[in-house]
C-alpha atoms as a PDB file:
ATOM      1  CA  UNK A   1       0.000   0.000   0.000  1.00  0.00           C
ATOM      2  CA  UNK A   2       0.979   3.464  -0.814  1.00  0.00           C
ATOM      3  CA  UNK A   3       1.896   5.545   2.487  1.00  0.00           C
ATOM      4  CA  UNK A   4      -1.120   6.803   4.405  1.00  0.00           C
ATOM      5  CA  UNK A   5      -1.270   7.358   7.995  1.00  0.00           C
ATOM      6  CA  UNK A   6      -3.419   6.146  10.032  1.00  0.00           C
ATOM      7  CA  UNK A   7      -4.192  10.144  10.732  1.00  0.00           C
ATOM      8  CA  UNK A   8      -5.467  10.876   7.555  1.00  0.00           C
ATOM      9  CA  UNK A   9      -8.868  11.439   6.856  1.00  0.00           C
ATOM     10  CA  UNK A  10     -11.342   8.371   5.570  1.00  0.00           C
ATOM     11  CA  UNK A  11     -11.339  10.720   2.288  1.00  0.00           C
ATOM     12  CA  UNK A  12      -7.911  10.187   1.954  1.00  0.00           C
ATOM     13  CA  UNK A  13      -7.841   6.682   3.053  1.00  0.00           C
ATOM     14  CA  UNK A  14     -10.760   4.941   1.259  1.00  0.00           C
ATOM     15  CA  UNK A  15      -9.527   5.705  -2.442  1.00  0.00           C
ATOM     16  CA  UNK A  16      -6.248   3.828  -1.720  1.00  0.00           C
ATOM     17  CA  UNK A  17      -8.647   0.877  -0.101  1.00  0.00           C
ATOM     18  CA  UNK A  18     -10.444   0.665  -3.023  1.00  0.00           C
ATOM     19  CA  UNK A  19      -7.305   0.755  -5.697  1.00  0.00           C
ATOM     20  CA  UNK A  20      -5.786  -1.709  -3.409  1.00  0.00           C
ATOM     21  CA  UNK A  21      -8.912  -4.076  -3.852  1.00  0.00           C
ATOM     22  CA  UNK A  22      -9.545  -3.845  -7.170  1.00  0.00           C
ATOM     23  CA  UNK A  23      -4.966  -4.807  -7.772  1.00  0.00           C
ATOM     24  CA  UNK A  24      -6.065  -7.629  -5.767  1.00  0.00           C
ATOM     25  CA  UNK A  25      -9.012  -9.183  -7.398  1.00  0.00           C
ATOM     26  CA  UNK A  26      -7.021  -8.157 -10.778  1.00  0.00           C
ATOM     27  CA  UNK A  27      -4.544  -9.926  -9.735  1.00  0.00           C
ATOM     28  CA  UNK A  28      -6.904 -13.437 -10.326  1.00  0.00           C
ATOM     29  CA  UNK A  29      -7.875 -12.174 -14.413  1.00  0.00           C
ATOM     30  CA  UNK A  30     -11.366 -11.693 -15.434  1.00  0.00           C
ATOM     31  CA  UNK A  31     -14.337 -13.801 -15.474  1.00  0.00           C
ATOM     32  CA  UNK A  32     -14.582 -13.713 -11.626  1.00  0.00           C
ATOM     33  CA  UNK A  33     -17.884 -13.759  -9.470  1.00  0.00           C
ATOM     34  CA  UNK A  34     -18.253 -10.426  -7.172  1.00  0.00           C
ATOM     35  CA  UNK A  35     -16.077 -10.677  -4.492  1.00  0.00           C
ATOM     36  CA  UNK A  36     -16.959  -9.012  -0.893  1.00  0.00           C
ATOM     37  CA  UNK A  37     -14.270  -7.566   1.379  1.00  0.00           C
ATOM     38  CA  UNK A  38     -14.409  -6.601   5.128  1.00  0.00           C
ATOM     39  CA  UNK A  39     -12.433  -3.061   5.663  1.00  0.00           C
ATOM     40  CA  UNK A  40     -11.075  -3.363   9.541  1.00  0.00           C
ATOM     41  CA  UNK A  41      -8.261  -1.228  11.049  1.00  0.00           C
ATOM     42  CA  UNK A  42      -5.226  -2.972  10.642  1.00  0.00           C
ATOM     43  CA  UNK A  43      -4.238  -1.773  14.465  1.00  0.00           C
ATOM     44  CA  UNK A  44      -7.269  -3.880  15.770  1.00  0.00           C
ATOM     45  CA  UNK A  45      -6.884  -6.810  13.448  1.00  0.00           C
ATOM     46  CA  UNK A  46      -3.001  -6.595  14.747  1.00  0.00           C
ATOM     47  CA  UNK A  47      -4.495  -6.587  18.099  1.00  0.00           C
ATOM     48  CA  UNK A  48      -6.742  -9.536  17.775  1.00  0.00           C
ATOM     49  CA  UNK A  49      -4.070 -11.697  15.836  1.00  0.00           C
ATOM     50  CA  UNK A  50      -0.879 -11.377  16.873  1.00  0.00           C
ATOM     51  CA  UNK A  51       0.728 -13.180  14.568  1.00  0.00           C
ATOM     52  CA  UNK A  52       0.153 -10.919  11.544  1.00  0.00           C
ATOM     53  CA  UNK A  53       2.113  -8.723  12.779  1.00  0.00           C
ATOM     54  CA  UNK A  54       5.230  -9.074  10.251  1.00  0.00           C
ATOM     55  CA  UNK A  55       2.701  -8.727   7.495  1.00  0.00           C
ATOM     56  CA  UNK A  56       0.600  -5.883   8.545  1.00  0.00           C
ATOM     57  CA  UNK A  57       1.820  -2.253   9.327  1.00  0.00           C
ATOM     58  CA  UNK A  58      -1.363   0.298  10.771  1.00  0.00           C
ATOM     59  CA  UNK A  59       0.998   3.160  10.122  1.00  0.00           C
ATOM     60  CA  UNK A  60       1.120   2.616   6.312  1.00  0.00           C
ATOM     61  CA  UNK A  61      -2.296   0.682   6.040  1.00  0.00           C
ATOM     62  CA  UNK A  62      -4.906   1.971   8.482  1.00  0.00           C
ATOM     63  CA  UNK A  63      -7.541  -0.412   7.165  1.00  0.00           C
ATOM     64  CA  UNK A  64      -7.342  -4.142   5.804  1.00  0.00           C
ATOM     65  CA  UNK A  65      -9.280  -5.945   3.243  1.00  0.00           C
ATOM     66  CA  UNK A  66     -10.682  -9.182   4.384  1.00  0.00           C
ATOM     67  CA  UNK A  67     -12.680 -10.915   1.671  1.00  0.00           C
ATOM     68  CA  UNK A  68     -15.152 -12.859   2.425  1.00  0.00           C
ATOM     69  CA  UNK A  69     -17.373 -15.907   1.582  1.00  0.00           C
ATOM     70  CA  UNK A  70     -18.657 -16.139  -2.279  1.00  0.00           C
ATOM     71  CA  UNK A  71     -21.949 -14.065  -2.788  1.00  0.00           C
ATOM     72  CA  UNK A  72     -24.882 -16.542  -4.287  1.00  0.00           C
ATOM     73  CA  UNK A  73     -27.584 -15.328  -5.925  1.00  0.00           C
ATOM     74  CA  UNK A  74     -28.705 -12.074  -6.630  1.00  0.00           C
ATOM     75  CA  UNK A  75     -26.367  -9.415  -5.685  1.00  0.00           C
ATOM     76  CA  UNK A  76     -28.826  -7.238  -4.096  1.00  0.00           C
ATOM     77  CA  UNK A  77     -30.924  -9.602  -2.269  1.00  0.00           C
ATOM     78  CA  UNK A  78     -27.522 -10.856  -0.899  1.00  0.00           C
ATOM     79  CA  UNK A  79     -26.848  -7.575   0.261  1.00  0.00           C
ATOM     80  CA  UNK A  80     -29.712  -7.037   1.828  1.00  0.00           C
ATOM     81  CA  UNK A  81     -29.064  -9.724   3.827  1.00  0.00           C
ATOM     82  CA  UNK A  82     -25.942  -8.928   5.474  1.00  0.00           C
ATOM     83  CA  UNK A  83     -24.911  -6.970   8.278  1.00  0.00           C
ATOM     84  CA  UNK A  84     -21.533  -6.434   9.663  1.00  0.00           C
ATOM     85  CA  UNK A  85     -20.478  -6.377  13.189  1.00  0.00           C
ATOM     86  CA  UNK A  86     -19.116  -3.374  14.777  1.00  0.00           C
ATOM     87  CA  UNK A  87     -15.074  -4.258  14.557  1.00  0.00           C
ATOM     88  CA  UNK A  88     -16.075  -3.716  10.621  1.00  0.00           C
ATOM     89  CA  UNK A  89     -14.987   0.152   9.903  1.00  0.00           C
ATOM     90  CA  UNK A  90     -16.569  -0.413   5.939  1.00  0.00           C
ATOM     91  CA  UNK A  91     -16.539  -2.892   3.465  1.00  0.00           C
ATOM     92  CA  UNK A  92     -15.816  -3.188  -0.585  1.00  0.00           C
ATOM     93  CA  UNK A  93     -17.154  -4.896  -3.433  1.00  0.00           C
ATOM     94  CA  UNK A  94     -15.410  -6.033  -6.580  1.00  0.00           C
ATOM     95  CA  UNK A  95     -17.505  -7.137  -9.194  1.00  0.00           C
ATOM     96  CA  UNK A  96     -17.397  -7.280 -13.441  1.00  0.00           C
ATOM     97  CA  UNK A  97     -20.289  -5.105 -15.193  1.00  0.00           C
ATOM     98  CA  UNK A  98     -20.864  -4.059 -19.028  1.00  0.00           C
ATOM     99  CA  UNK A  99     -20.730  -0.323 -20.067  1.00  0.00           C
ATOM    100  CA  UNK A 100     -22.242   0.567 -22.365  1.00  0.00           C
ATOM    101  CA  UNK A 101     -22.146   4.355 -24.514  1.00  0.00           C
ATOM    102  CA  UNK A 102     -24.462   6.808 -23.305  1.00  0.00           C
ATOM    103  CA  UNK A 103     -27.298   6.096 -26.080  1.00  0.00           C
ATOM    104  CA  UNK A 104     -27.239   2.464 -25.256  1.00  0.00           C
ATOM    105  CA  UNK A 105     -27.844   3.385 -21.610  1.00  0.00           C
ATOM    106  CA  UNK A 106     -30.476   5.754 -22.228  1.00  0.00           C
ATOM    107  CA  UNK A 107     -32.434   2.801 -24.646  1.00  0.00           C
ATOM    108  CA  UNK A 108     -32.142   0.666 -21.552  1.00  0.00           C
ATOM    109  CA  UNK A 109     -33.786   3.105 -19.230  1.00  0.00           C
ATOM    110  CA  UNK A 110     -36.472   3.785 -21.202  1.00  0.00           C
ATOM    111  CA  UNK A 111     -38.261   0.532 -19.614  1.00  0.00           C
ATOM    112  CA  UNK A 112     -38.958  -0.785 -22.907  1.00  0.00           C
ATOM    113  CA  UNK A 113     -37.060  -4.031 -22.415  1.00  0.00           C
ATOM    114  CA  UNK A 114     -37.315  -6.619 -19.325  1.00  0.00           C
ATOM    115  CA  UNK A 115     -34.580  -7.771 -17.315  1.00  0.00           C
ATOM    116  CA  UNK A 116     -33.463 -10.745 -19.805  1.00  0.00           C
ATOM    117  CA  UNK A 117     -33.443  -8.871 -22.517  1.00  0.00           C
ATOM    118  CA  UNK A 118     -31.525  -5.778 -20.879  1.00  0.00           C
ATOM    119  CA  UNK A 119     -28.756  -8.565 -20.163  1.00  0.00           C
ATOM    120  CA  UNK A 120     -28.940  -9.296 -23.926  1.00  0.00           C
ATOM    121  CA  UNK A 121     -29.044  -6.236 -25.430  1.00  0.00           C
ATOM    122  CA  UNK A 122     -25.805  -5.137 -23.263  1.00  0.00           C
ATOM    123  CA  UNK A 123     -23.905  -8.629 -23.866  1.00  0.00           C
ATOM    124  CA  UNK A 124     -24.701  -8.035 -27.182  1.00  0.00           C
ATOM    125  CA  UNK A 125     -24.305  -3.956 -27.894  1.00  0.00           C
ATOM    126  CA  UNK A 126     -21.367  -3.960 -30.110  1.00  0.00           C
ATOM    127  CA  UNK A 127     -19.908  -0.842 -28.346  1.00  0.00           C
ATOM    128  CA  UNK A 128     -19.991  -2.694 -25.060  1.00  0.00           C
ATOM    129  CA  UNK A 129     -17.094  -2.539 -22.503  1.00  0.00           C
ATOM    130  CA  UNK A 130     -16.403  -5.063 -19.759  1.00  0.00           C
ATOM    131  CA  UNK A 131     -15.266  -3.709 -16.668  1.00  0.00           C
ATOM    132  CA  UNK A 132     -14.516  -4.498 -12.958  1.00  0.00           C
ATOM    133  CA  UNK A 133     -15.724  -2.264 -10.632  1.00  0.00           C
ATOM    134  CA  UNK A 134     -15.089  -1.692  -6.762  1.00  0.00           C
ATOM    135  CA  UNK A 135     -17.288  -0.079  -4.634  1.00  0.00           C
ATOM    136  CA  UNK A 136     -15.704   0.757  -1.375  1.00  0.00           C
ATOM    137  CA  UNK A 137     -17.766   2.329   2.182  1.00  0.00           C
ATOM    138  CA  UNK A 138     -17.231   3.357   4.981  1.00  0.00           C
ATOM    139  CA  UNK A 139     -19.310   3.743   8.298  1.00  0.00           C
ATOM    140  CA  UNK A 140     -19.496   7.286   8.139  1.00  0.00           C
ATOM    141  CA  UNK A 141     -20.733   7.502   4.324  1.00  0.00           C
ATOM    142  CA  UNK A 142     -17.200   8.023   3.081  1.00  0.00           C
ATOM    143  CA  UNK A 143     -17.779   6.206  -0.626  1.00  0.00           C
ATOM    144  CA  UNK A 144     -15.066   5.379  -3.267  1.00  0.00           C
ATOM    145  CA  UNK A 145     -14.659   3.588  -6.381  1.00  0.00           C
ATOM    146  CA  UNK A 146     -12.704   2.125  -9.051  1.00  0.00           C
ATOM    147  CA  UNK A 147     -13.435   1.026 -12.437  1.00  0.00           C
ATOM    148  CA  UNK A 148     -11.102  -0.572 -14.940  1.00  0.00           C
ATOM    149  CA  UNK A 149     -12.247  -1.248 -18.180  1.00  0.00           C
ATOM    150  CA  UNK A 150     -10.876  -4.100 -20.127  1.00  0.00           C
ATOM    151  CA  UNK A 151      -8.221  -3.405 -22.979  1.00  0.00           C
ATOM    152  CA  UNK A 152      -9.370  -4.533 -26.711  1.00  0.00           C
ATOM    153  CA  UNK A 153      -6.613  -4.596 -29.398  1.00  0.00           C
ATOM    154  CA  UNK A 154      -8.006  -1.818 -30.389  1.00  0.00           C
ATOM    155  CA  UNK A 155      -8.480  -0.353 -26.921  1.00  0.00           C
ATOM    156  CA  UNK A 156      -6.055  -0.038 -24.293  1.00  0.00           C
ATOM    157  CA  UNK A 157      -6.912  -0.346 -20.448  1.00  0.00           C
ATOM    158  CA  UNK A 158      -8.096   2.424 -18.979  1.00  0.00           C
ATOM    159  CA  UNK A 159      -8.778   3.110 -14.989  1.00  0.00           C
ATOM    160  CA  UNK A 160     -11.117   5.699 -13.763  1.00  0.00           C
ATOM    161  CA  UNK A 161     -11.816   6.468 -10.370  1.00  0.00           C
ATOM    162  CA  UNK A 162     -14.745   8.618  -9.146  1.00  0.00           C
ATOM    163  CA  UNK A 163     -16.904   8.688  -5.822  1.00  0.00           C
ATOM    164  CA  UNK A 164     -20.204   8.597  -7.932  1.00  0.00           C
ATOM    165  CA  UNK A 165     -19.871   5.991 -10.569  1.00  0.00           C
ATOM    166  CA  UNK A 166     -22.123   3.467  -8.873  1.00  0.00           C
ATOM    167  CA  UNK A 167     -24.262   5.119  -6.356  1.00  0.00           C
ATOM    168  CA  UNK A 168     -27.084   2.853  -6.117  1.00  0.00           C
ATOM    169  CA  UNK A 169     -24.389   0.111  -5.491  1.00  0.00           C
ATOM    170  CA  UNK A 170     -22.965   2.133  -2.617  1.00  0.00           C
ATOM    171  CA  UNK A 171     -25.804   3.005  -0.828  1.00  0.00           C
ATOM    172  CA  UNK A 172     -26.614  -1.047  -0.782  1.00  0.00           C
ATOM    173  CA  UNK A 173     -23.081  -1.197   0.369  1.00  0.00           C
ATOM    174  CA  UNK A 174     -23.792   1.864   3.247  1.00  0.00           C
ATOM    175  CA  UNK A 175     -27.427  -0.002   4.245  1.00  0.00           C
ATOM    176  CA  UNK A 176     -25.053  -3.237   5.009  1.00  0.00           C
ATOM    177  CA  UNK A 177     -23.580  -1.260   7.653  1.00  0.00           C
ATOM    178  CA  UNK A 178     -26.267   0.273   9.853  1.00  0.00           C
ATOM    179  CA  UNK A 179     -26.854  -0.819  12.906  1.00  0.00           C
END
Protein backbone atom coordinates (compact mmCIF):
# COMPACT_ATOMS: atom_id res chain seq x y z
CA UNK A 1 0.00 0.00 0.00
CA UNK A 2 0.98 3.46 -0.81
CA UNK A 3 1.90 5.55 2.49
CA UNK A 4 -1.12 6.80 4.41
CA UNK A 5 -1.27 7.36 8.00
CA UNK A 6 -3.42 6.15 10.03
CA UNK A 7 -4.19 10.14 10.73
CA UNK A 8 -5.47 10.88 7.55
CA UNK A 9 -8.87 11.44 6.86
CA UNK A 10 -11.34 8.37 5.57
CA UNK A 11 -11.34 10.72 2.29
CA UNK A 12 -7.91 10.19 1.95
CA UNK A 13 -7.84 6.68 3.05
CA UNK A 14 -10.76 4.94 1.26
CA UNK A 15 -9.53 5.71 -2.44
CA UNK A 16 -6.25 3.83 -1.72
CA UNK A 17 -8.65 0.88 -0.10
CA UNK A 18 -10.44 0.67 -3.02
CA UNK A 19 -7.31 0.75 -5.70
CA UNK A 20 -5.79 -1.71 -3.41
CA UNK A 21 -8.91 -4.08 -3.85
CA UNK A 22 -9.55 -3.85 -7.17
CA UNK A 23 -4.97 -4.81 -7.77
CA UNK A 24 -6.07 -7.63 -5.77
CA UNK A 25 -9.01 -9.18 -7.40
CA UNK A 26 -7.02 -8.16 -10.78
CA UNK A 27 -4.54 -9.93 -9.74
CA UNK A 28 -6.90 -13.44 -10.33
CA UNK A 29 -7.88 -12.17 -14.41
CA UNK A 30 -11.37 -11.69 -15.43
CA UNK A 31 -14.34 -13.80 -15.47
CA UNK A 32 -14.58 -13.71 -11.63
CA UNK A 33 -17.88 -13.76 -9.47
CA UNK A 34 -18.25 -10.43 -7.17
CA UNK A 35 -16.08 -10.68 -4.49
CA UNK A 36 -16.96 -9.01 -0.89
CA UNK A 37 -14.27 -7.57 1.38
CA UNK A 38 -14.41 -6.60 5.13
CA UNK A 39 -12.43 -3.06 5.66
CA UNK A 40 -11.07 -3.36 9.54
CA UNK A 41 -8.26 -1.23 11.05
CA UNK A 42 -5.23 -2.97 10.64
CA UNK A 43 -4.24 -1.77 14.46
CA UNK A 44 -7.27 -3.88 15.77
CA UNK A 45 -6.88 -6.81 13.45
CA UNK A 46 -3.00 -6.59 14.75
CA UNK A 47 -4.50 -6.59 18.10
CA UNK A 48 -6.74 -9.54 17.77
CA UNK A 49 -4.07 -11.70 15.84
CA UNK A 50 -0.88 -11.38 16.87
CA UNK A 51 0.73 -13.18 14.57
CA UNK A 52 0.15 -10.92 11.54
CA UNK A 53 2.11 -8.72 12.78
CA UNK A 54 5.23 -9.07 10.25
CA UNK A 55 2.70 -8.73 7.49
CA UNK A 56 0.60 -5.88 8.55
CA UNK A 57 1.82 -2.25 9.33
CA UNK A 58 -1.36 0.30 10.77
CA UNK A 59 1.00 3.16 10.12
CA UNK A 60 1.12 2.62 6.31
CA UNK A 61 -2.30 0.68 6.04
CA UNK A 62 -4.91 1.97 8.48
CA UNK A 63 -7.54 -0.41 7.16
CA UNK A 64 -7.34 -4.14 5.80
CA UNK A 65 -9.28 -5.94 3.24
CA UNK A 66 -10.68 -9.18 4.38
CA UNK A 67 -12.68 -10.92 1.67
CA UNK A 68 -15.15 -12.86 2.43
CA UNK A 69 -17.37 -15.91 1.58
CA UNK A 70 -18.66 -16.14 -2.28
CA UNK A 71 -21.95 -14.06 -2.79
CA UNK A 72 -24.88 -16.54 -4.29
CA UNK A 73 -27.58 -15.33 -5.92
CA UNK A 74 -28.71 -12.07 -6.63
CA UNK A 75 -26.37 -9.42 -5.68
CA UNK A 76 -28.83 -7.24 -4.10
CA UNK A 77 -30.92 -9.60 -2.27
CA UNK A 78 -27.52 -10.86 -0.90
CA UNK A 79 -26.85 -7.58 0.26
CA UNK A 80 -29.71 -7.04 1.83
CA UNK A 81 -29.06 -9.72 3.83
CA UNK A 82 -25.94 -8.93 5.47
CA UNK A 83 -24.91 -6.97 8.28
CA UNK A 84 -21.53 -6.43 9.66
CA UNK A 85 -20.48 -6.38 13.19
CA UNK A 86 -19.12 -3.37 14.78
CA UNK A 87 -15.07 -4.26 14.56
CA UNK A 88 -16.08 -3.72 10.62
CA UNK A 89 -14.99 0.15 9.90
CA UNK A 90 -16.57 -0.41 5.94
CA UNK A 91 -16.54 -2.89 3.47
CA UNK A 92 -15.82 -3.19 -0.59
CA UNK A 93 -17.15 -4.90 -3.43
CA UNK A 94 -15.41 -6.03 -6.58
CA UNK A 95 -17.51 -7.14 -9.19
CA UNK A 96 -17.40 -7.28 -13.44
CA UNK A 97 -20.29 -5.11 -15.19
CA UNK A 98 -20.86 -4.06 -19.03
CA UNK A 99 -20.73 -0.32 -20.07
CA UNK A 100 -22.24 0.57 -22.37
CA UNK A 101 -22.15 4.36 -24.51
CA UNK A 102 -24.46 6.81 -23.30
CA UNK A 103 -27.30 6.10 -26.08
CA UNK A 104 -27.24 2.46 -25.26
CA UNK A 105 -27.84 3.39 -21.61
CA UNK A 106 -30.48 5.75 -22.23
CA UNK A 107 -32.43 2.80 -24.65
CA UNK A 108 -32.14 0.67 -21.55
CA UNK A 109 -33.79 3.10 -19.23
CA UNK A 110 -36.47 3.78 -21.20
CA UNK A 111 -38.26 0.53 -19.61
CA UNK A 112 -38.96 -0.78 -22.91
CA UNK A 113 -37.06 -4.03 -22.41
CA UNK A 114 -37.32 -6.62 -19.32
CA UNK A 115 -34.58 -7.77 -17.32
CA UNK A 116 -33.46 -10.75 -19.81
CA UNK A 117 -33.44 -8.87 -22.52
CA UNK A 118 -31.52 -5.78 -20.88
CA UNK A 119 -28.76 -8.56 -20.16
CA UNK A 120 -28.94 -9.30 -23.93
CA UNK A 121 -29.04 -6.24 -25.43
CA UNK A 122 -25.81 -5.14 -23.26
CA UNK A 123 -23.90 -8.63 -23.87
CA UNK A 124 -24.70 -8.04 -27.18
CA UNK A 125 -24.30 -3.96 -27.89
CA UNK A 126 -21.37 -3.96 -30.11
CA UNK A 127 -19.91 -0.84 -28.35
CA UNK A 128 -19.99 -2.69 -25.06
CA UNK A 129 -17.09 -2.54 -22.50
CA UNK A 130 -16.40 -5.06 -19.76
CA UNK A 131 -15.27 -3.71 -16.67
CA UNK A 132 -14.52 -4.50 -12.96
CA UNK A 133 -15.72 -2.26 -10.63
CA UNK A 134 -15.09 -1.69 -6.76
CA UNK A 135 -17.29 -0.08 -4.63
CA UNK A 136 -15.70 0.76 -1.37
CA UNK A 137 -17.77 2.33 2.18
CA UNK A 138 -17.23 3.36 4.98
CA UNK A 139 -19.31 3.74 8.30
CA UNK A 140 -19.50 7.29 8.14
CA UNK A 141 -20.73 7.50 4.32
CA UNK A 142 -17.20 8.02 3.08
CA UNK A 143 -17.78 6.21 -0.63
CA UNK A 144 -15.07 5.38 -3.27
CA UNK A 145 -14.66 3.59 -6.38
CA UNK A 146 -12.70 2.13 -9.05
CA UNK A 147 -13.44 1.03 -12.44
CA UNK A 148 -11.10 -0.57 -14.94
CA UNK A 149 -12.25 -1.25 -18.18
CA UNK A 150 -10.88 -4.10 -20.13
CA UNK A 151 -8.22 -3.40 -22.98
CA UNK A 152 -9.37 -4.53 -26.71
CA UNK A 153 -6.61 -4.60 -29.40
CA UNK A 154 -8.01 -1.82 -30.39
CA UNK A 155 -8.48 -0.35 -26.92
CA UNK A 156 -6.05 -0.04 -24.29
CA UNK A 157 -6.91 -0.35 -20.45
CA UNK A 158 -8.10 2.42 -18.98
CA UNK A 159 -8.78 3.11 -14.99
CA UNK A 160 -11.12 5.70 -13.76
CA UNK A 161 -11.82 6.47 -10.37
CA UNK A 162 -14.75 8.62 -9.15
CA UNK A 163 -16.90 8.69 -5.82
CA UNK A 164 -20.20 8.60 -7.93
CA UNK A 165 -19.87 5.99 -10.57
CA UNK A 166 -22.12 3.47 -8.87
CA UNK A 167 -24.26 5.12 -6.36
CA UNK A 168 -27.08 2.85 -6.12
CA UNK A 169 -24.39 0.11 -5.49
CA UNK A 170 -22.97 2.13 -2.62
CA UNK A 171 -25.80 3.00 -0.83
CA UNK A 172 -26.61 -1.05 -0.78
CA UNK A 173 -23.08 -1.20 0.37
CA UNK A 174 -23.79 1.86 3.25
CA UNK A 175 -27.43 0.00 4.24
CA UNK A 176 -25.05 -3.24 5.01
CA UNK A 177 -23.58 -1.26 7.65
CA UNK A 178 -26.27 0.27 9.85
CA UNK A 179 -26.85 -0.82 12.91
Amino acid sequence: MTGVSASETPAVILPTVAREVEEFVAAGGWEQPPQLFALVPTADLITQQPELRAQLDPESSPLTPIAQDSLEGDLGDALAGIEWPPAVSGCALAQEIVVLPPEAEEKLRSGDLDDEAARRFAAEHPSRREARLVAAVLRDGSVSCVLRLRGTVEVPEEVVEHPELAPNLTDALLATLRP
